[in-house]
Amino acid sequence: MHRKVSKIVAPKYQPSFGVILGLMMTLLLAASLPSWAEVPAHIMPVPWTEQLEQDIATKLPAEERKSYTTEEDETFSVLYLPYMAAVKRGIVILLPDWRQSPTSMSGFSYLRNALTDDGFDTYAVVVPEINWQADLAKLDEAEADTSKQDKPVDLISEAVIDDYKKRLFARFSKVYENLAMRSDEQLIVIAQGTSAGVLAEYFAKMPSLRVNAFVSVSAMIPNSGRNKHLPATLSLVGPALLDVFYSTDTPLVTQTVQDRNRWARRNAKYDYRQRELFGLSHEPGQHERLRKELDGFLRQL
């Protein structure tokens, strides 16, 4: 006996009128759009120096801040503290490394406070922003010069370094011009990293500046060609020079240490002193030792 199997047929899905209308409106809207997509406008990030200036204005009292404007209409801040010893010995201008705040833990924040107890007014300068586009104007010239194609490419171009050097010295000059010093006071310049390297190039060509001592901390120039000539440049600076470096510094510093001594002997720079600090630069003990090395050097002038 055969059984009759009845086929169960599932009813076909029939979309509602609302779904069909929605699909039609989507297709019509897509067809009406242009064939190209509009690119949103690029928003430039807030410059690092602008953020730093805002932080300084928020955290530090107004009596510690001075504002200057360079000949190129760049306004910048300087952190000022008066001497707190019984006798005033002079003035110290502090220039941190590029992209370093004068309030950072690299030792300069400590020095700007501690040196006031040693009898110095301190002026800690906010360094300029790095202009990474400074070499675009010379890009076509470099491409056209076939003799440069076989040369190694540096991480930081000379055009970027020259732009930073020019603007940093403009800030230093503005502070220098507005100082009020007695004839028996000392003027000390302390610079770090790239700021120390490019400032040494200026001091080597301008011996007439009334600067009693130049203290370079981890001086370097992040360009192989320029950094190669830095030992000779340091031996030509006019002021007495204390060359400080850390054992943990970058090879751009540690690999030129011996050459710095050799060039100082060759150019008879008898007021050149070199000191090595062991350990990390941000350790509190290092800050105290840096202060002692600096104080001992200045008392021998």
mmCIF file of C-alpha atoms in Angstrom:
data_model
loop_
_atom_site.group_PDB
_atom_site.id
_atom_site.type_symbol
_atom_site.label_atom_id
_atom_site.label_comp_id
_atom_site.label_asym_id
_atom_site.label_seq_id
_atom_site.Cartn_x
_atom_site.Cartn_y
_atom_site.Cartn_z
ATOM 1 C CA MET A 1 0.000 0.000 0.000
ATOM 2 C CA HIS A 2 1.495 3.204 -1.113
ATOM 3 C CA ARG A 3 1.287 6.279 1.018
ATOM 4 C CA LYS A 4 0.593 9.599 -0.596
ATOM 5 C CA VAL A 5 3.156 12.151 0.433
ATOM 6 C CA SER A 6 1.829 15.630 0.255
ATOM 7 C CA LYS A 7 4.308 18.335 -0.633
ATOM 8 C CA ILE A 8 4.339 21.262 1.677
ATOM 9 C CA VAL A 9 5.213 24.360 -0.269
ATOM 10 C CA ALA A 10 6.481 27.301 1.801
ATOM 11 C CA PRO A 11 4.928 30.542 0.733
ATOM 12 C CA LYS A 12 7.295 32.923 -1.064
ATOM 13 C CA TYR A 13 8.431 36.029 0.815
ATOM 14 C CA GLN A 14 6.692 39.094 -0.444
ATOM 15 C CA PRO A 15 8.256 42.382 0.770
ATOM 16 C CA SER A 16 5.925 45.002 1.972
ATOM 17 C CA PHE A 17 5.275 48.235 0.154
ATOM 18 C CA GLY A 18 7.317 50.152 2.763
ATOM 19 C CA VAL A 19 10.443 48.048 2.190
ATOM 20 C CA ILE A 20 10.162 48.429 -1.587
ATOM 21 C CA LEU A 21 9.724 52.191 -1.264
ATOM 22 C CA GLY A 22 12.786 52.406 1.004
ATOM 23 C CA LEU A 23 14.963 50.523 -1.489
ATOM 24 C CA MET A 24 13.815 52.739 -4.331
ATOM 25 C CA MET A 25 14.613 55.907 -2.382
ATOM 26 C CA THR A 26 18.118 54.553 -1.526
ATOM 27 C CA LEU A 27 18.841 53.814 -5.189
ATOM 28 C CA LEU A 28 17.614 57.238 -6.274
ATOM 29 C CA LEU A 29 19.752 58.955 -3.649
ATOM 30 C CA ALA A 30 22.867 56.983 -4.640
ATOM 31 C CA ALA A 31 22.314 57.851 -8.304
ATOM 32 C CA SER A 32 22.052 61.549 -7.492
ATOM 33 C CA LEU A 33 25.413 61.709 -5.690
ATOM 34 C CA PRO A 34 28.512 62.888 -7.613
ATOM 35 C CA SER A 35 30.999 60.300 -8.822
ATOM 36 C CA TRP A 36 33.758 61.705 -6.577
ATOM 37 C CA ALA A 37 33.820 61.774 -2.786
ATOM 38 C CA GLU A 38 34.489 65.043 -1.073
ATOM 39 C CA VAL A 39 37.749 64.925 0.953
ATOM 40 C CA PRO A 40 37.420 66.514 4.393
ATOM 41 C CA ALA A 41 39.650 69.486 5.093
ATOM 42 C CA HIS A 42 42.926 68.672 6.840
ATOM 43 C CA ILE A 43 43.159 70.109 10.339
ATOM 44 C CA MET A 44 46.690 70.955 11.388
ATOM 45 C CA PRO A 45 47.666 69.909 14.917
ATOM 46 C CA VAL A 46 48.263 72.545 17.542
ATOM 47 C CA PRO A 47 51.976 73.516 17.501
ATOM 48 C CA TRP A 48 54.004 72.081 20.351
ATOM 49 C CA THR A 49 55.249 75.509 21.427
ATOM 50 C CA GLU A 50 51.687 76.823 21.621
ATOM 51 C CA GLN A 51 50.712 73.975 23.933
ATOM 52 C CA LEU A 52 53.825 74.621 26.013
ATOM 53 C CA GLU A 53 53.073 78.331 26.301
ATOM 54 C CA GLN A 54 49.544 77.509 27.483
ATOM 55 C CA ASP A 55 50.871 75.077 30.100
ATOM 56 C CA ILE A 56 53.387 77.632 31.358
ATOM 57 C CA ALA A 57 50.713 80.336 31.608
ATOM 58 C CA THR A 58 48.511 77.939 33.584
ATOM 59 C CA LYS A 59 51.079 76.483 35.985
ATOM 60 C CA LEU A 60 53.523 79.329 36.666
ATOM 61 C CA PRO A 61 52.790 82.673 38.324
ATOM 62 C CA ALA A 62 52.875 85.817 36.202
ATOM 63 C CA GLU A 63 55.951 87.241 37.971
ATOM 64 C CA GLU A 64 58.027 84.280 36.706
ATOM 65 C CA ARG A 65 57.099 84.866 33.068
ATOM 66 C CA LYS A 66 58.554 87.399 30.673
ATOM 67 C CA SER A 67 57.455 87.832 27.058
ATOM 68 C CA TYR A 68 59.680 88.914 24.177
ATOM 69 C CA THR A 69 59.205 89.359 20.437
ATOM 70 C CA THR A 70 61.969 88.754 17.886
ATOM 71 C CA GLU A 71 62.616 90.789 14.737
ATOM 72 C CA GLU A 72 60.667 88.115 12.823
ATOM 73 C CA ASP A 73 57.589 88.790 15.013
ATOM 74 C CA GLU A 74 57.876 85.540 16.939
ATOM 75 C CA THR A 75 56.633 85.966 20.484
ATOM 76 C CA PHE A 76 58.086 83.641 23.098
ATOM 77 C CA SER A 77 58.197 83.252 26.866
ATOM 78 C CA VAL A 78 61.167 83.269 29.220
ATOM 79 C CA LEU A 79 60.982 81.913 32.759
ATOM 80 C CA TYR A 80 62.675 84.342 35.136
ATOM 81 C CA LEU A 81 63.811 83.873 38.723
ATOM 82 C CA PRO A 82 65.867 86.427 40.719
ATOM 83 C CA TYR A 83 68.976 85.509 42.706
ATOM 84 C CA MET A 84 68.424 84.489 46.334
ATOM 85 C CA ALA A 85 71.979 84.591 47.726
ATOM 86 C CA ALA A 86 73.515 87.346 49.825
ATOM 87 C CA VAL A 87 75.667 88.472 46.891
ATOM 88 C CA LYS A 88 74.669 88.488 43.239
ATOM 89 C CA ARG A 89 77.227 86.766 40.991
ATOM 90 C CA GLY A 90 75.591 87.245 37.632
ATOM 91 C CA ILE A 91 72.979 86.005 35.154
ATOM 92 C CA VAL A 92 72.385 82.579 33.614
ATOM 93 C CA ILE A 93 70.527 82.053 30.321
ATOM 94 C CA LEU A 94 69.247 78.474 29.911
ATOM 95 C CA LEU A 95 68.414 77.039 26.468
ATOM 96 C CA PRO A 96 66.932 73.501 26.546
ATOM 97 C CA ASP A 97 67.251 71.022 23.706
ATOM 98 C CA TRP A 98 64.764 71.339 20.868
ATOM 99 C CA ARG A 99 61.303 70.026 21.772
ATOM 100 C CA GLN A 100 62.309 70.248 25.436
ATOM 101 C CA SER A 101 60.509 72.411 27.954
ATOM 102 C CA PRO A 102 62.493 74.564 30.398
ATOM 103 C CA THR A 103 60.351 72.922 33.098
ATOM 104 C CA SER A 104 61.178 69.335 32.057
ATOM 105 C CA MET A 105 63.068 66.857 34.211
ATOM 106 C CA SER A 106 66.176 66.964 31.988
ATOM 107 C CA GLY A 107 67.979 68.995 34.636
ATOM 108 C CA PHE A 108 67.201 72.488 33.416
ATOM 109 C CA SER A 109 64.149 72.871 35.623
ATOM 110 C CA TYR A 110 66.377 72.023 38.591
ATOM 111 C CA LEU A 111 69.135 74.402 37.468
ATOM 112 C CA ARG A 112 66.840 77.370 36.922
ATOM 113 C CA ASN A 113 65.795 77.110 40.570
ATOM 114 C CA ALA A 114 69.030 75.923 42.184
ATOM 115 C CA LEU A 115 71.302 78.491 40.538
ATOM 116 C CA THR A 116 69.364 81.306 42.198
ATOM 117 C CA ASP A 117 70.731 80.051 45.536
ATOM 118 C CA ASP A 118 74.231 80.340 44.055
ATOM 119 C CA GLY A 119 73.715 84.036 43.319
ATOM 120 C CA PHE A 120 72.422 84.059 39.736
ATOM 121 C CA ASP A 121 69.331 85.444 38.056
ATOM 122 C CA THR A 122 68.058 82.734 35.720
ATOM 123 C CA TYR A 123 66.338 83.158 32.362
ATOM 124 C CA ALA A 124 65.030 79.871 30.897
ATOM 125 C CA VAL A 125 64.031 80.332 27.253
ATOM 126 C CA VAL A 126 61.213 78.503 25.462
ATOM 127 C CA VAL A 127 62.932 77.207 22.315
ATOM 128 C CA PRO A 128 61.298 77.615 18.871
ATOM 129 C CA GLU A 129 59.179 75.054 17.075
ATOM 130 C CA ILE A 130 61.026 72.818 14.603
ATOM 131 C CA ASN A 131 60.072 73.710 11.046
ATOM 132 C CA TRP A 132 60.210 70.343 9.278
ATOM 133 C CA GLN A 133 59.147 72.009 6.009
ATOM 134 C CA ALA A 134 62.188 74.294 5.880
ATOM 135 C CA ASP A 135 63.940 72.107 3.318
ATOM 136 C CA LEU A 136 61.095 72.054 0.784
ATOM 137 C CA ALA A 137 62.395 75.218 -0.891
ATOM 138 C CA LYS A 138 65.711 73.506 -1.559
ATOM 139 C CA LEU A 139 64.236 70.169 -2.600
ATOM 140 C CA ASP A 140 64.221 70.939 -6.325
ATOM 141 C CA GLU A 141 67.804 72.173 -6.184
ATOM 142 C CA ALA A 142 68.933 69.003 -4.455
ATOM 143 C CA GLU A 143 67.180 66.836 -7.037
ATOM 144 C CA ALA A 144 68.737 68.796 -9.880
ATOM 145 C CA ASP A 145 72.240 68.466 -8.415
ATOM 146 C CA THR A 146 73.279 64.997 -9.534
ATOM 147 C CA SER A 147 76.502 65.191 -7.544
ATOM 148 C CA LYS A 148 74.495 64.879 -4.303
ATOM 149 C CA GLN A 149 72.586 61.762 -5.305
ATOM 150 C CA ASP A 150 75.330 59.397 -4.160
ATOM 151 C CA LYS A 151 75.750 61.081 -0.780
ATOM 152 C CA PRO A 152 74.123 59.577 2.330
ATOM 153 C CA VAL A 153 70.796 61.076 3.346
ATOM 154 C CA ASP A 154 70.694 62.514 6.866
ATOM 155 C CA LEU A 155 67.712 62.062 9.124
ATOM 156 C CA ILE A 156 67.620 65.822 9.755
ATOM 157 C CA SER A 157 68.449 68.071 6.818
ATOM 158 C CA GLU A 158 70.766 71.064 7.109
ATOM 159 C CA ALA A 159 67.944 73.377 6.049
ATOM 160 C CA VAL A 160 65.849 72.334 9.059
ATOM 161 C CA ILE A 161 68.834 72.758 11.387
ATOM 162 C CA ASP A 162 69.723 76.168 9.910
ATOM 163 C CA ASP A 163 66.145 77.387 10.340
ATOM 164 C CA TYR A 164 66.121 76.280 13.992
ATOM 165 C CA LYS A 165 69.573 77.810 14.537
ATOM 166 C CA LYS A 166 68.493 81.179 13.145
ATOM 167 C CA ARG A 167 65.312 81.379 15.209
ATOM 168 C CA LEU A 168 67.004 80.134 18.393
ATOM 169 C CA PHE A 169 69.748 82.754 18.130
ATOM 170 C CA ALA A 170 67.094 85.423 17.490
ATOM 171 C CA ARG A 171 65.506 84.511 20.826
ATOM 172 C CA PHE A 172 68.844 84.433 22.613
ATOM 173 C CA SER A 173 69.763 87.826 21.138
ATOM 174 C CA LYS A 174 66.489 89.385 22.281
ATOM 175 C CA VAL A 175 67.052 88.226 25.860
ATOM 176 C CA TYR A 176 70.717 89.275 25.683
ATOM 177 C CA GLU A 177 69.812 92.772 24.510
ATOM 178 C CA ASN A 178 67.383 93.314 27.386
ATOM 179 C CA LEU A 179 69.719 92.289 30.207
ATOM 180 C CA ALA A 180 70.858 94.848 32.755
ATOM 181 C CA MET A 181 74.255 93.802 34.117
ATOM 182 C CA ARG A 182 76.955 95.427 36.169
ATOM 183 C CA SER A 183 80.544 95.221 34.991
ATOM 184 C CA ASP A 184 81.487 92.812 37.806
ATOM 185 C CA GLU A 185 78.687 90.338 37.029
ATOM 186 C CA GLN A 186 79.133 87.154 35.033
ATOM 187 C CA LEU A 187 76.933 86.153 32.103
ATOM 188 C CA ILE A 188 76.647 82.382 31.724
ATOM 189 C CA VAL A 189 74.920 80.547 28.870
ATOM 190 C CA ILE A 190 73.878 76.936 29.422
ATOM 191 C CA ALA A 191 72.524 75.026 26.414
ATOM 192 C CA GLN A 192 71.575 71.415 25.830
ATOM 193 C CA GLY A 193 71.652 68.983 22.886
ATOM 194 C CA THR A 194 71.004 70.501 19.463
ATOM 195 C CA SER A 195 70.555 73.955 20.996
ATOM 196 C CA ALA A 196 74.101 73.715 22.376
ATOM 197 C CA GLY A 197 75.472 72.528 19.038
ATOM 198 C CA VAL A 198 74.001 75.298 16.882
ATOM 199 C CA LEU A 199 74.722 77.977 19.495
ATOM 200 C CA ALA A 200 78.374 76.914 19.534
ATOM 201 C CA GLU A 201 78.494 77.618 15.794
ATOM 202 C CA TYR A 202 77.386 81.189 16.490
ATOM 203 C CA PHE A 203 79.789 81.682 19.394
ATOM 204 C CA ALA A 204 82.677 80.468 17.227
ATOM 205 C CA LYS A 205 81.987 83.283 14.747
ATOM 206 C CA MET A 206 81.039 86.016 17.244
ATOM 207 C CA PRO A 207 83.817 86.284 19.853
ATOM 208 C CA SER A 208 82.836 89.848 20.773
ATOM 209 C CA LEU A 209 79.719 88.833 22.731
ATOM 210 C CA ARG A 210 79.992 89.616 26.430
ATOM 211 C CA VAL A 211 79.575 86.032 27.607
ATOM 212 C CA ASN A 212 81.886 84.842 30.371
ATOM 213 C CA ALA A 213 81.193 81.120 30.099
ATOM 214 C CA PHE A 214 79.376 78.697 27.840
ATOM 215 C CA VAL A 215 78.225 75.381 29.310
ATOM 216 C CA SER A 216 77.230 72.772 26.736
ATOM 217 C CA VAL A 217 75.318 69.734 27.979
ATOM 218 C CA SER A 218 75.282 66.774 25.570
ATOM 219 C CA ALA A 219 76.090 69.087 22.664
ATOM 220 C CA MET A 220 75.370 67.599 19.240
ATOM 221 C CA ILE A 221 73.961 68.368 15.805
ATOM 222 C CA PRO A 222 71.644 65.682 14.331
ATOM 223 C CA ASN A 223 73.334 65.781 10.939
ATOM 224 C CA SER A 224 76.405 63.649 10.260
ATOM 225 C CA GLY A 225 78.254 66.304 8.265
ATOM 226 C CA ARG A 226 77.643 69.130 10.721
ATOM 227 C CA ASN A 227 78.249 66.945 13.768
ATOM 228 C CA LYS A 228 81.612 65.860 12.359
ATOM 229 C CA HIS A 229 82.844 69.463 12.534
ATOM 230 C CA LEU A 230 81.376 70.173 15.998
ATOM 231 C CA PRO A 231 84.572 69.244 17.960
ATOM 232 C CA ALA A 232 86.558 71.830 15.999
ATOM 233 C CA THR A 233 83.743 74.372 16.382
ATOM 234 C CA LEU A 234 83.659 73.963 20.164
ATOM 235 C CA SER A 235 87.386 74.713 20.341
ATOM 236 C CA LEU A 236 86.807 78.076 18.628
ATOM 237 C CA VAL A 237 84.084 79.531 20.856
ATOM 238 C CA GLY A 238 85.139 82.732 22.595
ATOM 239 C CA PRO A 239 83.805 82.170 26.137
ATOM 240 C CA ALA A 240 85.289 79.690 28.582
ATOM 241 C CA LEU A 241 83.736 76.311 27.809
ATOM 242 C CA LEU A 242 82.530 73.550 30.109
ATOM 243 C CA ASP A 243 81.657 70.541 27.931
ATOM 244 C CA VAL A 244 79.412 68.134 29.870
ATOM 245 C CA PHE A 245 78.206 64.794 28.555
ATOM 246 C CA TYR A 246 76.531 61.705 30.004
ATOM 247 C CA SER A 247 77.816 58.159 29.656
ATOM 248 C CA THR A 248 74.367 57.182 28.331
ATOM 249 C CA ASP A 249 74.282 59.908 25.648
ATOM 250 C CA THR A 250 73.652 59.207 21.972
ATOM 251 C CA PRO A 251 76.668 58.108 19.867
ATOM 252 C CA LEU A 252 76.523 61.522 18.180
ATOM 253 C CA VAL A 253 77.894 62.817 21.490
ATOM 254 C CA THR A 254 80.007 59.983 22.907
ATOM 255 C CA GLN A 255 81.847 59.215 19.654
ATOM 256 C CA THR A 256 83.138 62.803 19.365
ATOM 257 C CA VAL A 257 84.370 63.178 22.958
ATOM 258 C CA GLN A 258 88.032 62.395 22.216
ATOM 259 C CA ASP A 259 88.069 64.668 19.164
ATOM 260 C CA ARG A 260 86.802 67.556 21.276
ATOM 261 C CA ASN A 261 89.801 67.270 23.580
ATOM 262 C CA ARG A 262 92.190 66.948 20.643
ATOM 263 C CA TRP A 263 90.829 70.056 18.905
ATOM 264 C CA ALA A 264 90.928 72.041 22.156
ATOM 265 C CA ARG A 265 94.648 71.238 22.464
ATOM 266 C CA ARG A 266 95.311 72.025 18.802
ATOM 267 C CA ASN A 267 93.603 75.429 18.951
ATOM 268 C CA ALA A 268 95.098 76.178 22.395
ATOM 269 C CA LYS A 269 91.747 76.650 24.098
ATOM 270 C CA TYR A 270 93.102 76.547 27.624
ATOM 271 C CA ASP A 271 89.759 77.410 29.223
ATOM 272 C CA TYR A 272 88.151 74.220 27.882
ATOM 273 C CA ARG A 273 87.026 71.652 30.452
ATOM 274 C CA GLN A 274 85.274 68.348 29.820
ATOM 275 C CA ARG A 275 83.249 66.425 32.388
ATOM 276 C CA GLU A 276 81.483 63.062 32.122
ATOM 277 C CA LEU A 277 78.414 62.314 34.236
ATOM 278 C CA PHE A 278 77.645 58.629 34.753
ATOM 279 C CA GLY A 279 74.051 57.440 34.764
ATOM 280 C CA LEU A 280 70.809 58.827 33.370
ATOM 281 C CA SER A 281 70.314 62.534 32.814
ATOM 282 C CA HIS A 282 66.936 62.695 34.594
ATOM 283 C CA GLU A 283 68.136 61.273 37.921
ATOM 284 C CA PRO A 284 67.991 63.792 40.803
ATOM 285 C CA GLY A 285 71.563 62.936 41.830
ATOM 286 C CA GLN A 286 72.775 63.842 38.369
ATOM 287 C CA HIS A 287 71.153 67.261 38.598
ATOM 288 C CA GLU A 288 73.018 67.968 41.836
ATOM 289 C CA ARG A 289 76.328 66.823 40.379
ATOM 290 C CA LEU A 290 75.787 68.959 37.275
ATOM 291 C CA ARG A 291 75.221 71.953 39.547
ATOM 292 C CA LYS A 292 78.435 71.241 41.479
ATOM 293 C CA GLU A 293 80.490 70.847 38.298
ATOM 294 C CA LEU A 294 79.059 74.112 37.007
ATOM 295 C CA ASP A 295 79.694 75.997 40.247
ATOM 296 C CA GLY A 296 83.280 74.761 40.495
ATOM 297 C CA PHE A 297 83.971 75.743 36.885
ATOM 298 C CA LEU A 298 82.549 79.235 37.301
ATOM 299 C CA ARG A 299 84.516 79.947 40.494
ATOM 300 C CA GLN A 300 87.755 79.362 38.583
ATOM 301 C CA LEU A 301 87.008 82.042 35.980
#
